[in-house]
Tab-separated table of C-alpha atoms and ligand atoms in Angstrom:
chain	number	residue	atom	x	y	z
Y	1349	MET	CA	8.895	-19.108	-23.131
Y	1350	GLU	CA	10.799	-15.935	-22.225
Y	1351	ILE	CA	10.238	-14.627	-18.684
Y	1352	TYR	CA	10.833	-11.006	-17.702
Y	1353	VAL	CA	10.702	-9.886	-14.073
Y	1354	ALA	CA	10.284	-6.211	-13.180
Y	1355	ARG	CA	13.391	-4.983	-11.325
Y	1356	SER	CA	11.317	-3.342	-8.621
Y	1357	ALA	CA	9.107	-6.403	-7.956
Y	1358	GLY	CA	8.924	-7.459	-4.306
Y	1359	PHE	CA	9.446	-5.903	-0.884
Y	1360	CYS	CA	9.576	-2.119	-0.702
Y	1361	TYR	CA	11.638	-0.149	1.781
Y	1362	GLY	CA	8.760	0.316	4.264
Y	1363	VAL	CA	7.789	-3.354	4.251
Y	1364	LYS	CA	11.402	-4.554	4.647
Y	1365	ARG	CA	11.774	-2.225	7.603
Y	1366	ALA	CA	8.502	-3.375	9.233
Y	1367	ILE	CA	9.387	-7.071	8.898
Y	1368	LYS	CA	12.903	-6.492	10.235
Y	1369	LEU	CA	11.522	-4.625	13.246
Y	1370	ALA	CA	8.888	-7.320	13.895
Y	1371	LYS	CA	11.490	-10.123	13.743
Y	1372	LYS	CA	13.868	-8.239	16.023
Y	1373	THR	CA	11.043	-7.541	18.495
Y	1374	LEU	CA	10.046	-11.219	18.586
Y	1375	GLU	CA	13.650	-12.276	19.197
Y	1376	GLU	CA	14.191	-9.754	21.971
Y	1377	ASN	CA	10.865	-10.414	23.719
Y	1378	LYS	CA	10.603	-14.186	23.683
Y	1379	ASN	CA	8.254	-14.593	26.651
Y	1380	ILE	CA	6.327	-11.368	26.198
Y	1381	TYR	CA	3.137	-10.869	24.171
Y	1382	CYS	CA	3.929	-9.187	20.851
Y	1383	TYR	CA	1.050	-7.782	18.808
Y	1384	THR	CA	0.263	-5.935	15.634
Y	1385	LEU	CA	-2.966	-4.106	15.047
Y	1386	GLY	CA	-4.230	-5.560	11.788
Y	1387	PRO	CA	-1.745	-7.402	9.557
Y	1388	ILE	CA	1.684	-5.761	9.714
Y	1389	ILE	CA	1.876	-5.932	5.899
Y	1390	HIS	CA	-0.640	-7.097	3.293
Y	1391	ASN	CA	0.752	-10.538	2.599
Y	1392	PRO	CA	-1.004	-13.399	4.438
Y	1393	SER	CA	1.831	-15.925	4.121
Y	1394	VAL	CA	4.450	-13.495	5.506
Y	1395	VAL	CA	2.043	-12.633	8.340
Y	1396	ASN	CA	1.492	-16.388	8.999
Y	1397	ASP	CA	5.248	-16.929	9.332
Y	1398	LEU	CA	5.486	-14.089	11.859
Y	1399	GLU	CA	2.494	-15.520	13.738
Y	1400	LYS	CA	4.284	-18.863	13.980
Y	1401	ASP	CA	7.171	-17.003	15.617
Y	1402	GLY	CA	4.782	-15.552	18.206
Y	1403	LEU	CA	3.343	-12.361	16.729
Y	1404	LYS	CA	-0.361	-11.925	17.522
Y	1405	VAL	CA	-2.543	-10.017	15.086
Y	1406	VAL	CA	-5.433	-8.213	16.799
Y	1407	ASN	CA	-8.126	-6.168	15.123
Y	1408	ASN	CA	-9.069	-4.060	18.099
Y	1409	ILE	CA	-6.600	-2.004	20.105
Y	1410	SER	CA	-8.531	-2.707	23.335
Y	1411	ASP	CA	-7.396	-6.354	23.028
Y	1412	VAL	CA	-3.862	-5.163	23.794
Y	1413	LYS	CA	-3.461	-4.663	27.533
Y	1414	GLU	CA	0.258	-5.267	27.960
Y	1415	GLY	CA	3.348	-6.444	26.071
Y	1416	VAL	CA	4.863	-5.046	22.894
Y	1417	LEU	CA	2.872	-3.557	20.039
Y	1418	VAL	CA	4.566	-3.346	16.645
Y	1419	ILE	CA	2.830	-0.628	14.660
Y	1420	ARG	CA	2.202	-1.750	11.075
Y	1421	SER	CA	3.837	-0.096	8.045
Y	1422	HIS	CA	0.714	1.933	7.241
Y	1423	GLY	CA	0.339	3.395	10.722
Y	1424	ILE	CA	-2.491	3.624	13.243
Y	1425	SER	CA	-5.276	6.068	14.037
Y	1426	LYS	CA	-5.208	8.974	16.461
Y	1427	GLU	CA	-7.552	7.149	18.867
Y	1428	GLU	CA	-5.348	4.062	18.835
Y	1429	LYS	CA	-2.275	6.194	19.469
Y	1430	GLU	CA	-4.014	7.847	22.420
Y	1431	TYR	CA	-5.004	4.463	23.879
Y	1432	ILE	CA	-1.376	3.302	23.728
Y	1433	LYS	CA	-0.111	6.509	25.310
Y	1434	LYS	CA	-2.461	6.069	28.265
Y	1435	ASN	CA	-1.621	2.391	28.748
Y	1436	LYS	CA	1.842	2.299	30.280
Y	1437	ALA	CA	2.028	-1.520	30.199
Y	1438	ILE	CA	2.306	-1.408	26.389
Y	1439	LYS	CA	5.724	-0.887	24.852
Y	1440	VAL	CA	5.645	0.416	21.272
Y	1441	VAL	CA	7.864	-0.496	18.333
Y	1442	ASP	CA	6.885	1.881	15.560
Y	1443	ALA	CA	7.215	0.380	12.073
Y	1444	THR	CA	5.133	3.093	10.392
Y	1445	CYS	CA	6.701	3.784	7.000
Y	1446	PRO	CA	8.401	7.214	6.831
Y	1447	PHE	CA	6.416	7.968	3.637
Y	1448	VAL	CA	3.190	7.572	5.621
Y	1449	GLU	CA	4.586	9.726	8.443
Y	1450	LYS	CA	5.387	12.400	5.880
Y	1451	ALA	CA	1.850	12.308	4.458
Y	1452	LEU	CA	0.488	12.661	7.996
Y	1453	ALA	CA	2.631	15.733	8.690
Y	1454	ILE	CA	1.380	17.310	5.432
Y	1455	ILE	CA	-2.300	16.597	6.019
Y	1456	GLU	CA	-2.042	18.045	9.547
Y	1457	LEU	CA	-0.332	21.153	8.160
Y	1458	LEU	CA	-3.060	21.633	5.538
Y	1459	LYS	CA	-5.725	21.314	8.210
Y	1460	LYS	CA	-3.908	23.780	10.485
Y	1461	GLU	CA	-3.608	26.296	7.653
Y	1462	ARG	CA	-7.330	25.907	6.887
Y	1463	TYR	CA	-7.101	24.372	3.437
Y	1464	TYR	CA	-10.076	22.403	2.185
Y	1465	ILE	CA	-8.480	18.979	1.792
Y	1466	PHE	CA	-9.008	16.735	-1.209
Y	1467	TYR	CA	-7.596	13.301	-0.504
Y	1468	LEU	CA	-7.095	10.840	-3.342
Y	1469	GLY	CA	-7.503	7.420	-1.751
Y	1470	ASP	CA	-9.635	4.485	-0.734
Y	1471	LYS	CA	-11.596	5.455	2.370
Y	1472	ASN	CA	-11.679	1.831	3.552
Y	1473	HIS	CA	-7.911	1.369	3.490
Y	1474	PRO	CA	-6.188	1.369	6.931
Y	1475	GLU	CA	-3.650	3.994	5.842
Y	1476	VAL	CA	-6.423	6.365	4.743
Y	1477	LYS	CA	-8.608	5.720	7.808
Y	1478	GLY	CA	-5.590	6.267	10.037
Y	1479	LEU	CA	-4.464	9.549	8.448
Y	1480	LEU	CA	-7.958	11.010	8.298
Y	1481	SER	CA	-8.509	10.341	11.998
Y	1482	TYR	CA	-5.810	12.953	12.777
Y	1483	ILE	CA	-7.864	15.640	11.031
Y	1484	GLU	CA	-11.277	14.518	12.318
Y	1485	ASN	CA	-12.116	13.130	8.845
Y	1486	ASP	CA	-12.380	16.697	7.610
Y	1487	ALA	CA	-11.517	15.960	3.962
Y	1488	PHE	CA	-13.143	15.110	0.661
Y	1489	VAL	CA	-11.983	11.564	-0.080
Y	1490	PHE	CA	-12.256	10.377	-3.668
Y	1491	LEU	CA	-10.999	7.672	-5.990
Y	1492	ASN	CA	-12.435	9.025	-9.187
Y	1493	VAL	CA	-11.985	12.626	-10.389
Y	1494	ASP	CA	-15.622	12.700	-11.539
Y	1495	GLU	CA	-16.575	12.724	-7.853
Y	1496	ILE	CA	-15.012	16.196	-7.413
Y	1497	PRO	CA	-17.882	18.698	-7.207
Y	1498	GLU	CA	-18.060	21.428	-9.884
Y	1499	LYS	CA	-17.987	24.418	-7.556
Y	1500	LYS	CA	-15.608	27.211	-6.597
Y	1501	PHE	CA	-13.118	26.848	-3.740
Y	1502	LYS	CA	-10.791	29.359	-2.088
Y	1503	LYS	CA	-7.934	27.347	-0.603
Y	1504	VAL	CA	-7.577	23.710	-1.580
Y	1505	GLY	CA	-4.920	21.209	-0.500
Y	1506	LEU	CA	-4.556	18.074	-2.603
Y	1507	ILE	CA	-2.818	15.000	-1.253
Y	1508	SER	CA	-2.779	11.279	-2.073
Y	1509	GLN	CA	-2.653	7.840	-0.489
Y	1510	THR	CA	0.941	6.568	-0.819
Y	1511	THR	CA	0.037	3.787	-3.245
Y	1512	GLN	CA	-2.192	5.619	-5.733
Y	1513	LYS	CA	-1.485	6.156	-9.435
Y	1514	LEU	CA	0.363	9.339	-10.421
Y	1515	GLU	CA	-1.897	9.769	-13.467
Y	1516	LEU	CA	-4.936	9.966	-11.160
Y	1517	LEU	CA	-3.295	12.654	-9.035
Y	1518	GLN	CA	-2.420	14.558	-12.228
Y	1519	SER	CA	-6.008	14.380	-13.450
Y	1520	ALA	CA	-7.243	15.598	-10.062
Y	1521	VAL	CA	-4.935	18.645	-10.419
Y	1522	LYS	CA	-6.339	19.288	-13.891
Y	1523	LYS	CA	-9.902	19.106	-12.622
Y	1524	LEU	CA	-9.341	21.198	-9.491
Y	1525	LEU	CA	-7.134	23.977	-10.870
Y	1526	PRO	CA	-9.898	25.921	-12.670
Y	1527	LEU	CA	-12.134	25.566	-9.612
Y	1528	CYS	CA	-9.736	27.032	-7.021
Y	1529	GLU	CA	-8.319	30.423	-6.128
Y	1530	GLU	CA	-5.388	28.605	-4.582
Y	1531	LEU	CA	-4.391	24.973	-5.067
Y	1532	ARG	CA	-1.594	23.437	-3.021
Y	1533	VAL	CA	-0.558	19.986	-4.260
Y	1534	TYR	CA	1.617	17.458	-2.469
Y	1535	ASN	CA	2.734	14.348	-4.262
Y	1536	THR	CA	2.607	11.913	-1.344
Y	1537	ILE	CA	2.678	8.821	-3.561
Y	1538	CYS	CA	5.783	7.009	-2.334
Y	1539	LYS	CA	8.755	6.792	-4.684
Y	1540	THR	CA	8.838	3.003	-4.755
Y	1541	THR	CA	5.189	2.908	-5.822
Y	1542	THR	CA	5.828	5.295	-8.714
Y	1543	VAL	CA	8.875	3.332	-9.940
Y	1544	ARG	CA	7.091	-0.018	-9.583
Y	1545	GLN	CA	4.036	1.209	-11.518
Y	1546	LYS	CA	6.172	2.698	-14.293
Y	1547	GLU	CA	8.145	-0.520	-14.723
Y	1548	ALA	CA	4.976	-2.653	-14.669
Y	1549	LYS	CA	3.430	-0.502	-17.413
Y	1550	GLU	CA	6.546	-0.759	-19.604
Y	1551	LEU	CA	6.781	-4.494	-19.077
Y	1552	ALA	CA	3.081	-5.069	-19.882
Y	1553	LYS	CA	3.661	-3.336	-23.236
Y	1554	LYS	CA	6.284	-5.816	-24.376
Y	1555	VAL	CA	4.952	-9.204	-23.232
Y	1556	ASP	CA	1.984	-11.436	-24.126
Y	1557	LEU	CA	0.905	-12.169	-20.567
Y	1558	MET	CA	1.444	-10.454	-17.219
Y	1559	ILE	CA	1.419	-12.016	-13.764
Y	1560	VAL	CA	0.970	-9.646	-10.849
Y	1561	LEU	CA	1.846	-11.366	-7.605
Y	1562	GLY	CA	0.676	-10.043	-4.250
Y	1563	GLY	CA	-1.972	-9.986	-1.538
Y	1564	LYS	CA	-5.591	-9.637	-2.658
Y	1565	MET	CA	-6.019	-6.953	0.020
Y	1566	SER	CA	-2.878	-5.079	-1.003
Y	1567	SER	CA	-3.696	-1.657	-2.436
Y	1568	ASN	CA	-0.432	-1.314	-4.360
Y	1569	THR	CA	-0.842	-4.785	-5.929
Y	1570	LYS	CA	-4.387	-3.950	-7.053
Y	1571	LYS	CA	-3.087	-0.746	-8.651
Y	1572	LEU	CA	-0.341	-2.702	-10.449
Y	1573	THR	CA	-2.988	-5.051	-11.834
Y	1574	GLU	CA	-5.096	-2.111	-13.064
Y	1575	ILE	CA	-2.071	-0.509	-14.742
Y	1576	CYS	CA	-1.018	-3.738	-16.456
Y	1577	LYS	CA	-4.597	-4.466	-17.552
Y	1578	GLU	CA	-4.768	-1.041	-19.230
Y	1579	GLU	CA	-1.892	-2.213	-21.466
Y	1580	LEU	CA	-2.595	-5.918	-21.657
Y	1581	GLU	CA	-5.894	-7.742	-21.239
Y	1582	LYS	CA	-4.083	-10.964	-20.378
Y	1583	THR	CA	-3.062	-9.801	-16.914
Y	1584	TYR	CA	-3.613	-12.047	-13.889
Y	1585	HIS	CA	-3.431	-11.042	-10.240
Y	1586	ILE	CA	-2.492	-14.017	-8.083
Y	1587	GLU	CA	-1.793	-14.172	-4.381
Y	1588	THR	CA	0.022	-17.504	-4.380
Y	1589	VAL	CA	1.672	-19.769	-6.909
Y	1590	LYS	CA	-1.223	-22.250	-6.478
Y	1591	GLU	CA	-3.532	-19.918	-8.430
Y	1592	LEU	CA	-1.435	-20.173	-11.623
Y	1593	LYS	CA	-3.195	-22.048	-14.448
Y	1594	LYS	CA	-1.263	-23.828	-17.160
Y	1595	SER	CA	-3.994	-23.033	-19.700
Y	1596	TRP	CA	-3.213	-19.277	-19.440
Y	1597	PHE	CA	0.166	-19.848	-21.063
Y	1598	LYS	CA	-1.013	-21.624	-24.219
Y	1599	GLY	CA	0.595	-19.903	-27.206
Y	1600	VAL	CA	2.321	-17.342	-24.968
Y	1601	LYS	CA	5.910	-16.489	-25.899
Y	1602	LYS	CA	6.776	-13.703	-23.463
Y	1603	VAL	CA	5.676	-13.547	-19.826
Y	1604	GLY	CA	6.104	-10.523	-17.576
Y	1605	ILE	CA	6.097	-10.758	-13.788
Y	1606	THR	CA	5.746	-8.001	-11.276
Y	1607	ALA	CA	4.870	-8.128	-7.597
Y	1608	GLY	CA	3.431	-5.950	-4.872
Y	1609	ALA	CA	5.437	-4.290	-2.125
Y	1610	SER	CA	4.635	-7.047	0.399
Y	1611	THR	CA	5.729	-9.972	-1.763
Y	1612	PRO	CA	8.917	-11.843	-0.799
Y	1613	LYS	CA	11.497	-12.614	-3.496
Y	1614	GLU	CA	11.111	-16.371	-2.800
Y	1615	HIS	CA	7.446	-16.201	-3.855
Y	1616	ILE	CA	8.450	-14.545	-7.120
Y	1617	GLN	CA	11.043	-17.283	-7.658
Y	1618	GLU	CA	8.397	-19.991	-7.112
Y	1619	VAL	CA	6.273	-18.453	-9.867
Y	1620	ILE	CA	9.274	-18.250	-12.213
Y	1621	ASP	CA	10.168	-21.911	-11.567
Y	1622	ILE	CA	6.646	-23.172	-12.326
Y	1623	ILE	CA	6.299	-21.115	-15.506
Y	1624	LYS	CA	9.763	-22.189	-16.669
Y	1625	ASN	CA	8.825	-25.782	-16.046
Y	1626	TRP	CA	5.625	-25.435	-18.078
Y	1627	GLY	CA	7.531	-23.657	-20.843
Y	1628	GLU	CA	9.837	-26.598	-21.214
J	829	SF4	FE1	6.100	2.746	2.558
J	829	SF4	FE2	5.515	2.957	-0.028
J	829	SF4	FE3	6.124	0.593	1.003
J	829	SF4	FE4	3.785	1.756	1.648
J	829	SF4	S1	4.416	1.032	-0.397
J	829	SF4	S2	5.226	0.745	3.033
J	829	SF4	S3	4.401	3.902	1.666
J	829	SF4	S4	7.518	2.366	0.842
């Protein structure tokens, strides 16, 4: 069995940075409470390892009264930021990814300049909830271009969640352009996401089976699975090596592997080792 691994598979820049900052914070604050609000990245086993080293994951900012708060890669809401500002006993280590910061600056600018904002994203994702809180949720959030209403608009600003598919943003432009007097588009999909998706698509075209490795809650991993499935029905999204099934590989000659932005290289290697073993 031949195994091909996408070059971009595994940790992205923002995730590497967040983990590095969390580890450094834990080392420097050994006897101090260290928290993250929600998982720092969307990979349970990486989060578990950090928890073993002392990081506490809380789901409500009011549970943090003192200590150090490491802000997750996909940022926090305006209300949470205000709570931290008021509470002087909390020291902040900001691991928000610069791509998310950039999207926030753009959405605030669009709001200030009175554009009607169309936001391509999943309204239940923490990144989306966080960003929208800074503009009082004053945006039309959609995941499917068919949701865009067929009516005329004067000034429209179009922006995207950092992990969406470029094709979706392009189709939103196509749909909105005839409806608007002015359309301002920002491609806020992060570069690593675009490269990773492109490579996954190419790889899915040339193999018989695709494995997409990454957290089940990870938006970018879910998108990778969708993209690969469009090319190849035999695409499997697994979170851990334990979910692999030998029966999937019957008659398979070429296997492609890609992984979400929160997946460590060692997890990819574990998958390779098992498949290689079965191939032999
Ligand atoms: Fe940043 Fe993109 Fe990684 Fe999200 S996927 S953390 S936006 S680099």
